[in-house]
Coordinates of C-alpha atoms in Angstrom, one line a residue:
Chain G
K18 CA 126.5 101.6 88.4
N19 CA 123.8 101.1 90.9
E20 CA 124.1 103.0 94.1
V21 CA 121.7 100.5 95.8
E22 CA 121.8 96.8 95.4
Q23 CA 119.1 94.5 96.9
S24 CA 119.2 90.8 97.3
P25 CA 117.6 88.5 96.6
Q26 CA 115.5 89.8 93.8
N27 CA 112.9 87.2 94.4
L28 CA 112.2 85.1 97.4
T29 CA 109.7 82.3 98.1
A30 CA 109.2 81.1 101.7
Q31 CA 106.9 78.8 103.6
E32 CA 104.7 80.3 106.2
G33 CA 106.5 80.6 109.5
E34 CA 110.0 80.9 108.0
F35 CA 112.4 83.6 109.1
I36 CA 113.2 85.9 106.2
T37 CA 116.1 88.2 105.5
I38 CA 116.3 90.8 102.7
N39 CA 119.6 92.6 102.2
C40 CA 120.5 96.1 100.9
S41 CA 124.0 97.2 100.1
Y42 CA 124.9 100.7 99.0
S43 CA 127.9 102.7 97.9
V44 CA 127.1 106.3 98.9
G45 CA 127.2 108.1 102.2
I46 CA 123.7 108.4 103.5
S47 CA 121.8 110.4 106.1
A48 CA 118.9 107.9 106.2
L49 CA 117.8 104.6 104.9
H50 CA 114.2 103.6 104.4
W51 CA 112.5 100.2 104.0
L52 CA 109.3 100.4 102.0
Q53 CA 106.7 97.8 101.3
Q54 CA 104.7 97.8 98.1
H55 CA 101.6 95.7 98.1
P56 CA 100.4 93.7 95.1
G57 CA 97.8 96.3 94.5
G58 CA 100.6 98.9 94.1
G59 CA 100.3 101.0 97.3
I60 CA 103.6 101.8 99.0
V61 CA 104.0 102.0 102.8
S62 CA 107.0 103.2 104.7
L63 CA 108.1 100.5 107.2
F64 CA 111.2 101.9 108.8
M65 CA 113.6 104.9 108.6
L66 CA 117.1 104.1 109.9
S67 CA 120.2 106.2 110.4
S68 CA 121.9 103.7 112.8
G69 CA 121.4 100.6 114.8
K70 CA 118.2 98.6 114.8
K71 CA 114.5 99.1 114.8
K72 CA 111.7 96.6 115.5
H73 CA 108.0 96.8 114.7
G74 CA 105.9 93.8 115.4
R75 CA 107.5 90.9 113.4
L76 CA 109.7 93.2 111.4
I77 CA 113.2 94.1 112.3
A78 CA 115.5 96.4 110.4
T79 CA 119.2 96.8 111.0
I80 CA 121.9 99.0 109.5
N81 CA 125.7 99.0 109.6
I82 CA 126.9 102.4 108.5
Q83 CA 130.6 101.3 108.3
E84 CA 129.8 98.3 106.0
K85 CA 127.1 100.3 104.1
H86 CA 124.6 97.5 104.6
S87 CA 121.1 97.1 105.9
S88 CA 118.9 94.1 106.4
L89 CA 115.2 93.7 106.8
H90 CA 114.1 90.6 108.8
I91 CA 110.6 89.1 109.0
T92 CA 110.0 86.6 111.8
A93 CA 107.2 84.0 111.6
S94 CA 106.4 85.0 108.0
H95 CA 102.8 85.0 106.9
P96 CA 101.1 85.1 103.4
R97 CA 100.0 88.6 104.1
D98 CA 103.7 89.6 104.1
S99 CA 103.8 88.8 100.4
A100 CA 104.9 92.1 98.8
V101 CA 107.8 93.9 97.2
Y102 CA 110.3 95.3 99.7
I103 CA 112.2 98.3 98.6
C104 CA 115.4 99.8 100.1
A105 CA 115.6 103.6 99.7
L106 CA 118.5 105.9 100.5
L107 CA 118.7 109.6 101.2
S108 CA 122.2 110.9 100.4
G109 CA 122.5 114.6 100.5
N110 CA 119.6 115.8 98.4
Q111 CA 119.6 112.7 96.2
F112 CA 117.3 109.8 96.6
Y113 CA 118.2 106.3 95.5
F114 CA 116.0 103.3 95.3
G115 CA 116.7 99.6 95.0
T116 CA 114.7 97.7 92.4
G117 CA 113.0 95.7 95.2
T118 CA 112.8 92.2 96.5
S119 CA 109.6 90.3 95.6
L120 CA 108.6 88.1 98.5
T121 CA 106.0 85.4 98.3
V122 CA 105.0 83.5 101.4
I123 CA 103.2 80.2 100.8
P124 CA 100.7 78.9 103.3
Chain D
N8 CA 93.6 112.6 108.1
A9 CA 93.5 111.5 104.4
G10 CA 97.3 111.4 104.1
V11 CA 98.5 111.8 100.5
T12 CA 95.7 111.8 97.9
Q13 CA 96.5 111.3 94.2
T14 CA 94.1 111.7 91.3
P15 CA 93.3 110.2 88.9
K16 CA 94.0 106.5 89.7
F17 CA 94.1 105.5 86.0
R18 CA 94.4 107.4 82.8
I19 CA 94.9 106.7 79.1
L20 CA 96.4 109.5 77.0
K21 CA 97.0 109.8 73.3
I22 CA 100.5 110.9 72.1
G23 CA 100.8 114.7 72.3
Q24 CA 98.0 115.2 74.8
S25 CA 98.5 117.0 78.1
M26 CA 97.4 116.3 81.6
T27 CA 97.9 117.1 85.2
L28 CA 98.3 114.5 87.9
Q29 CA 97.0 115.9 91.2
C30 CA 98.6 115.4 94.6
T31 CA 97.5 116.8 97.9
Q32 CA 98.5 116.1 101.5
D33 CA 96.9 117.2 104.7
M34 CA 99.8 116.5 107.1
N35 CA 101.5 119.9 106.7
H36 CA 104.6 118.2 105.3
N37 CA 107.1 120.5 103.8
Y38 CA 108.7 118.0 101.4
M39 CA 106.8 116.5 98.5
Y40 CA 108.0 114.3 95.7
W41 CA 106.9 112.8 92.4
Y42 CA 108.3 109.4 91.4
R43 CA 107.7 107.1 88.5
Q44 CA 108.0 103.4 88.6
D45 CA 108.4 101.4 85.4
P46 CA 107.7 97.7 85.2
G47 CA 110.5 95.7 87.0
M48 CA 112.4 98.9 87.8
G49 CA 112.9 100.9 90.9
L50 CA 111.3 104.2 91.8
K51 CA 112.9 107.2 90.0
L52 CA 112.5 110.7 91.3
I53 CA 111.0 113.2 88.8
Y54 CA 110.7 116.4 90.8
Y55 CA 110.7 117.4 94.4
S56 CA 109.8 120.4 96.5
V57 CA 111.1 121.5 99.9
G58 CA 108.3 123.9 100.5
A59 CA 105.7 126.2 98.9
G60 CA 107.2 128.1 96.0
I61 CA 110.3 125.9 95.8
T62 CA 110.8 123.0 93.3
D63 CA 113.8 121.1 92.0
K64 CA 114.6 118.5 89.4
G65 CA 115.1 114.9 90.3
E66 CA 116.7 112.2 88.3
V67 CA 114.2 112.1 85.4
P68 CA 112.6 115.5 85.0
N69 CA 112.4 115.8 81.2
G70 CA 108.9 116.0 79.8
Y71 CA 107.4 117.1 83.1
N72 CA 106.7 120.3 85.0
V73 CA 105.6 120.9 88.6
S74 CA 104.4 123.8 90.7
R75 CA 104.0 124.2 94.5
S76 CA 101.8 127.2 95.2
T77 CA 100.6 125.8 98.5
T78 CA 102.0 123.5 101.1
E79 CA 99.2 121.0 100.4
D80 CA 99.3 120.7 96.6
F81 CA 102.0 119.5 94.3
P82 CA 100.6 118.8 90.8
L83 CA 102.7 117.2 88.1
R84 CA 102.1 118.3 84.5
L85 CA 102.8 116.4 81.3
E86 CA 102.7 118.7 78.4
L87 CA 103.2 116.5 75.3
A88 CA 102.6 112.9 76.3
A89 CA 104.9 110.3 74.9
P90 CA 104.8 106.5 75.1
S91 CA 108.0 106.6 77.2
Q92 CA 105.9 108.3 79.9
T93 CA 103.7 105.2 80.3
S94 CA 104.4 104.3 84.0
V95 CA 102.9 104.3 87.4
Y96 CA 103.4 107.7 89.2
F97 CA 103.6 108.0 92.9
C98 CA 103.4 111.2 94.9
A99 CA 104.9 111.2 98.4
S100 CA 105.4 113.7 101.2
S101 CA 107.6 113.9 104.3
S102 CA 108.4 116.3 107.1
A103 CA 111.9 117.9 107.3
T104 CA 114.3 115.9 105.1
A105 CA 112.6 112.5 104.9
N106 CA 114.3 111.5 108.1
Y107 CA 110.9 111.1 109.6
G108 CA 109.6 108.7 107.0
Y109 CA 107.6 109.0 103.8
T110 CA 103.9 108.9 103.2
F111 CA 103.0 107.7 99.7
G112 CA 99.9 108.2 97.6
S113 CA 98.2 105.2 96.1
G114 CA 99.6 105.9 92.6
T115 CA 98.4 106.9 89.1
R116 CA 98.7 104.3 86.3
L117 CA 99.2 106.2 83.1
T118 CA 99.2 104.7 79.6
V119 CA 100.2 106.8 76.6
V120 CA 99.1 105.3 73.3

Protein backbone atom coordinates (compact mmCIF):
# COMPACT_ATOMS: atom_id res chain seq x y z
CA LYS A 1 0.00 0.00 0.00
CA ASN A 2 1.44 3.34 -1.03
CA GLU A 3 0.66 6.29 1.17
CA VAL A 4 1.51 8.66 -1.69
CA GLU A 5 0.49 8.22 -5.31
CA GLN A 6 1.65 10.50 -8.08
CA SER A 7 0.31 10.78 -11.59
CA PRO A 8 1.31 10.65 -14.28
CA GLN A 9 4.57 8.71 -13.88
CA ASN A 10 5.92 10.12 -17.11
CA LEU A 11 4.89 13.22 -19.02
CA THR A 12 6.12 14.69 -22.30
CA ALA A 13 4.99 18.17 -23.25
CA GLN A 14 5.70 20.71 -25.96
CA GLU A 15 7.31 23.94 -24.91
CA GLY A 16 4.67 26.44 -23.82
CA GLU A 17 2.11 23.88 -22.68
CA PHE A 18 0.36 24.05 -19.32
CA ILE A 19 1.35 21.07 -17.18
CA THR A 20 -0.36 19.48 -14.19
CA ILE A 21 1.14 16.85 -11.92
CA ASN A 22 -1.06 15.24 -9.29
CA CYS A 23 -0.40 13.82 -5.84
CA SER A 24 -2.95 11.85 -3.81
CA TYR A 25 -2.30 10.58 -0.33
CA SER A 26 -4.03 8.46 2.27
CA VAL A 27 -2.64 9.72 5.59
CA GLY A 28 -3.24 12.81 7.66
CA ILE A 29 -0.48 15.32 7.07
CA SER A 30 0.98 18.41 8.66
CA ALA A 31 2.76 19.50 5.48
CA LEU A 32 3.21 18.55 1.84
CA HIS A 33 6.27 19.37 -0.18
CA TRP A 34 6.90 19.48 -3.91
CA LEU A 35 10.50 18.69 -4.80
CA GLN A 36 12.31 18.96 -8.12
CA GLN A 37 15.12 16.58 -8.99
CA HIS A 38 17.27 17.67 -11.87
CA PRO A 39 18.76 15.24 -14.40
CA GLY A 40 22.10 15.66 -12.64
CA GLY A 41 20.51 14.32 -9.44
CA GLY A 42 20.29 17.43 -7.24
CA ILE A 43 17.05 17.95 -5.32
CA VAL A 44 15.44 21.33 -4.76
CA SER A 45 12.48 22.07 -2.52
CA LEU A 46 9.92 24.01 -4.58
CA PHE A 47 7.00 24.44 -2.20
CA MET A 48 5.81 23.54 1.26
CA LEU A 49 2.03 23.56 1.66
CA SER A 50 -0.31 22.94 4.53
CA SER A 51 -3.37 24.56 2.93
CA GLY A 52 -4.55 26.56 -0.06
CA LYS A 53 -2.30 27.62 -2.88
CA LYS A 54 1.19 28.97 -3.45
CA LYS A 55 2.75 30.54 -6.54
CA HIS A 56 6.37 31.05 -7.44
CA GLY A 57 7.09 32.33 -10.92
CA ARG A 58 5.53 29.90 -13.41
CA LEU A 59 4.91 27.28 -10.74
CA ILE A 60 1.67 26.96 -8.80
CA ALA A 61 0.95 24.40 -6.09
CA THR A 62 -2.45 23.70 -4.60
CA ILE A 63 -3.64 21.40 -1.87
CA ASN A 64 -7.09 20.18 -0.84
CA ILE A 65 -6.81 18.74 2.65
CA GLN A 66 -10.33 17.28 2.67
CA GLU A 67 -9.77 15.41 -0.59
CA LYS A 68 -6.15 14.52 0.32
CA HIS A 69 -4.92 15.81 -3.01
CA SER A 70 -2.33 18.26 -4.26
CA SER A 71 -1.44 19.48 -7.71
CA LEU A 72 1.64 21.14 -9.15
CA HIS A 73 1.05 23.28 -12.21
CA ILE A 74 3.64 24.68 -14.58
CA THR A 75 2.53 27.48 -16.88
CA ALA A 76 4.31 28.22 -20.18
CA SER A 77 6.54 25.15 -19.79
CA HIS A 78 10.14 25.35 -20.93
CA PRO A 79 12.77 22.67 -21.64
CA ARG A 80 14.63 23.71 -18.49
CA ASP A 81 11.57 22.47 -16.52
CA SER A 82 12.53 18.93 -17.55
CA ALA A 83 13.10 17.09 -14.28
CA VAL A 84 11.51 14.62 -11.90
CA TYR A 85 8.91 16.18 -9.60
CA ILE A 86 8.40 14.49 -6.26
CA CYS A 87 5.54 14.86 -3.81
CA ALA A 88 6.62 14.43 -0.18
CA LEU A 89 4.46 14.28 2.94
CA LEU A 90 5.10 14.90 6.59
CA SER A 91 2.67 12.90 8.72
CA GLY A 92 3.46 13.00 12.41
CA ASN A 93 7.11 12.04 12.54
CA GLN A 94 6.91 9.95 9.38
CA PHE A 95 8.01 11.06 5.95
CA TYR A 96 6.49 9.63 2.80
CA PHE A 97 7.66 10.21 -0.75
CA GLY A 98 6.04 9.60 -4.09
CA THR A 99 8.09 7.87 -6.76
CA GLY A 100 8.06 11.02 -8.84
CA THR A 101 6.77 12.29 -12.17
CA SER A 102 9.36 12.46 -14.91
CA LEU A 103 8.67 15.53 -17.06
CA THR A 104 10.27 16.15 -20.44
CA VAL A 105 9.55 19.42 -22.20
CA ILE A 106 10.39 19.37 -25.90
CA PRO A 107 11.40 22.59 -27.65
CA ASN B 1 26.16 30.04 2.86
CA ALA B 2 27.13 26.62 1.51
CA GLY B 3 23.79 25.00 2.50
CA VAL B 4 24.09 21.23 2.86
CA THR B 5 27.43 19.74 1.85
CA GLN B 6 27.84 16.01 1.25
CA THR B 7 31.05 14.15 0.65
CA PRO B 8 32.12 12.13 -1.23
CA LYS B 9 30.09 12.53 -4.44
CA PHE B 10 30.98 9.06 -5.69
CA ARG B 11 32.37 5.95 -4.06
CA ILE B 12 32.89 2.31 -4.92
CA LEU B 13 33.13 -0.11 -2.02
CA LYS B 14 33.87 -3.80 -1.87
CA ILE B 15 31.50 -6.09 0.02
CA GLY B 16 32.29 -5.98 3.72
CA GLN B 17 34.13 -2.66 3.65
CA SER B 18 33.08 0.25 5.83
CA MET B 19 32.74 3.92 5.11
CA THR B 20 31.26 7.15 6.41
CA LEU B 21 29.22 9.54 4.31
CA GLN B 22 29.73 13.04 5.56
CA CYS B 23 27.01 15.69 5.78
CA THR B 24 27.34 19.19 7.14
CA GLN B 25 25.03 22.20 7.06
CA ASP B 26 25.69 25.82 7.93
CA MET B 27 22.09 27.03 8.31
CA ASN B 28 21.74 26.16 12.00
CA HIS B 29 18.95 23.73 11.14
CA ASN B 30 17.84 21.48 13.97
CA TYR B 31 16.50 18.69 11.77
CA MET B 32 18.74 16.56 9.56
CA TYR B 33 17.90 13.50 7.49
CA TRP B 34 19.54 10.76 5.49
CA TYR B 35 17.66 9.30 2.52
CA ARG B 36 18.48 6.71 -0.06
CA GLN B 37 17.09 6.65 -3.57
CA ASP B 38 17.18 3.44 -5.56
CA PRO B 39 16.73 3.53 -9.36
CA GLY B 40 13.10 4.15 -10.26
CA MET B 41 12.10 4.31 -6.62
CA GLY B 42 11.14 7.11 -4.28
CA LEU B 43 13.28 8.50 -1.51
CA LYS B 44 13.34 6.39 1.64
CA LEU B 45 14.29 7.76 5.02
CA ILE B 46 17.19 5.96 6.70
CA TYR B 47 17.72 7.99 9.87
CA TYR B 48 16.88 11.44 11.09
CA SER B 49 17.88 13.75 13.90
CA VAL B 50 15.89 16.48 15.63
CA GLY B 51 18.93 18.04 17.24
CA ALA B 52 22.43 17.45 18.53
CA GLY B 53 22.63 14.24 20.52
CA ILE B 54 19.27 12.91 19.27
CA THR B 55 18.81 10.45 16.43
CA ASP B 56 16.00 8.13 15.38
CA LYS B 57 15.39 5.40 12.85
CA GLY B 58 13.53 5.99 9.64
CA GLU B 59 11.98 3.49 7.29
CA VAL B 60 15.15 1.59 6.25
CA PRO B 61 17.78 1.86 9.03
CA ASN B 62 19.27 -1.66 8.87
CA GLY B 63 22.95 -1.68 7.95
CA TYR B 64 23.49 1.96 8.86
CA ASN B 65 24.41 4.03 11.88
CA VAL B 66 24.41 7.75 12.53
CA SER B 67 25.58 10.21 15.13
CA ARG B 68 24.83 13.87 15.76
CA SER B 69 27.45 15.32 18.06
CA THR B 70 27.00 18.85 16.70
CA THR B 71 24.17 20.80 15.08
CA GLU B 72 26.18 21.07 11.86
CA ASP B 73 27.25 17.47 11.22
CA PHE B 74 25.27 14.29 10.63
CA PRO B 75 27.51 11.50 9.32
CA LEU B 76 26.10 8.20 8.05
CA ARG B 77 28.13 5.07 8.71
CA LEU B 78 28.02 1.83 6.71
CA GLU B 79 29.78 -0.88 8.71
CA LEU B 80 29.70 -3.95 6.43
CA ALA B 81 28.80 -2.84 2.95
CA ALA B 82 26.44 -5.07 0.97
CA PRO B 83 25.35 -4.89 -2.69
CA SER B 84 21.83 -3.98 -1.48
CA GLN B 85 23.28 -0.70 -0.24
CA THR B 86 24.16 0.40 -3.77
CA SER B 87 22.13 3.57 -4.07
CA VAL B 88 22.24 7.34 -4.18
CA TYR B 89 22.28 8.86 -0.73
CA PHE B 90 20.91 12.31 0.04
CA CYS B 91 21.37 14.31 3.20
CA ALA B 92 18.87 17.06 3.95
CA SER B 93 18.18 19.57 6.68
CA SER B 94 15.30 21.73 7.78
CA SER B 95 14.34 24.08 10.55
CA ALA B 96 11.65 23.05 13.06
CA THR B 97 9.63 20.14 11.68
CA ALA B 98 10.22 20.53 7.93
CA ASN B 99 7.31 22.93 7.79
CA TYR B 100 9.70 25.52 6.50
CA GLY B 101 11.09 23.45 3.66
CA TYR B 102 14.00 21.14 3.09
CA THR B 103 17.47 21.85 1.82
CA PHE B 104 19.10 18.87 0.15
CA GLY B 105 22.71 17.99 -0.40
CA SER B 106 23.89 17.09 -3.89
CA GLY B 107 23.96 13.37 -3.19
CA THR B 108 26.50 10.55 -2.90
CA ARG B 109 26.42 7.78 -5.50
CA LEU B 110 27.59 4.58 -3.79
CA THR B 111 28.26 1.30 -5.55
CA VAL B 112 29.03 -1.87 -3.60
CA VAL B 113 30.69 -4.60 -5.63
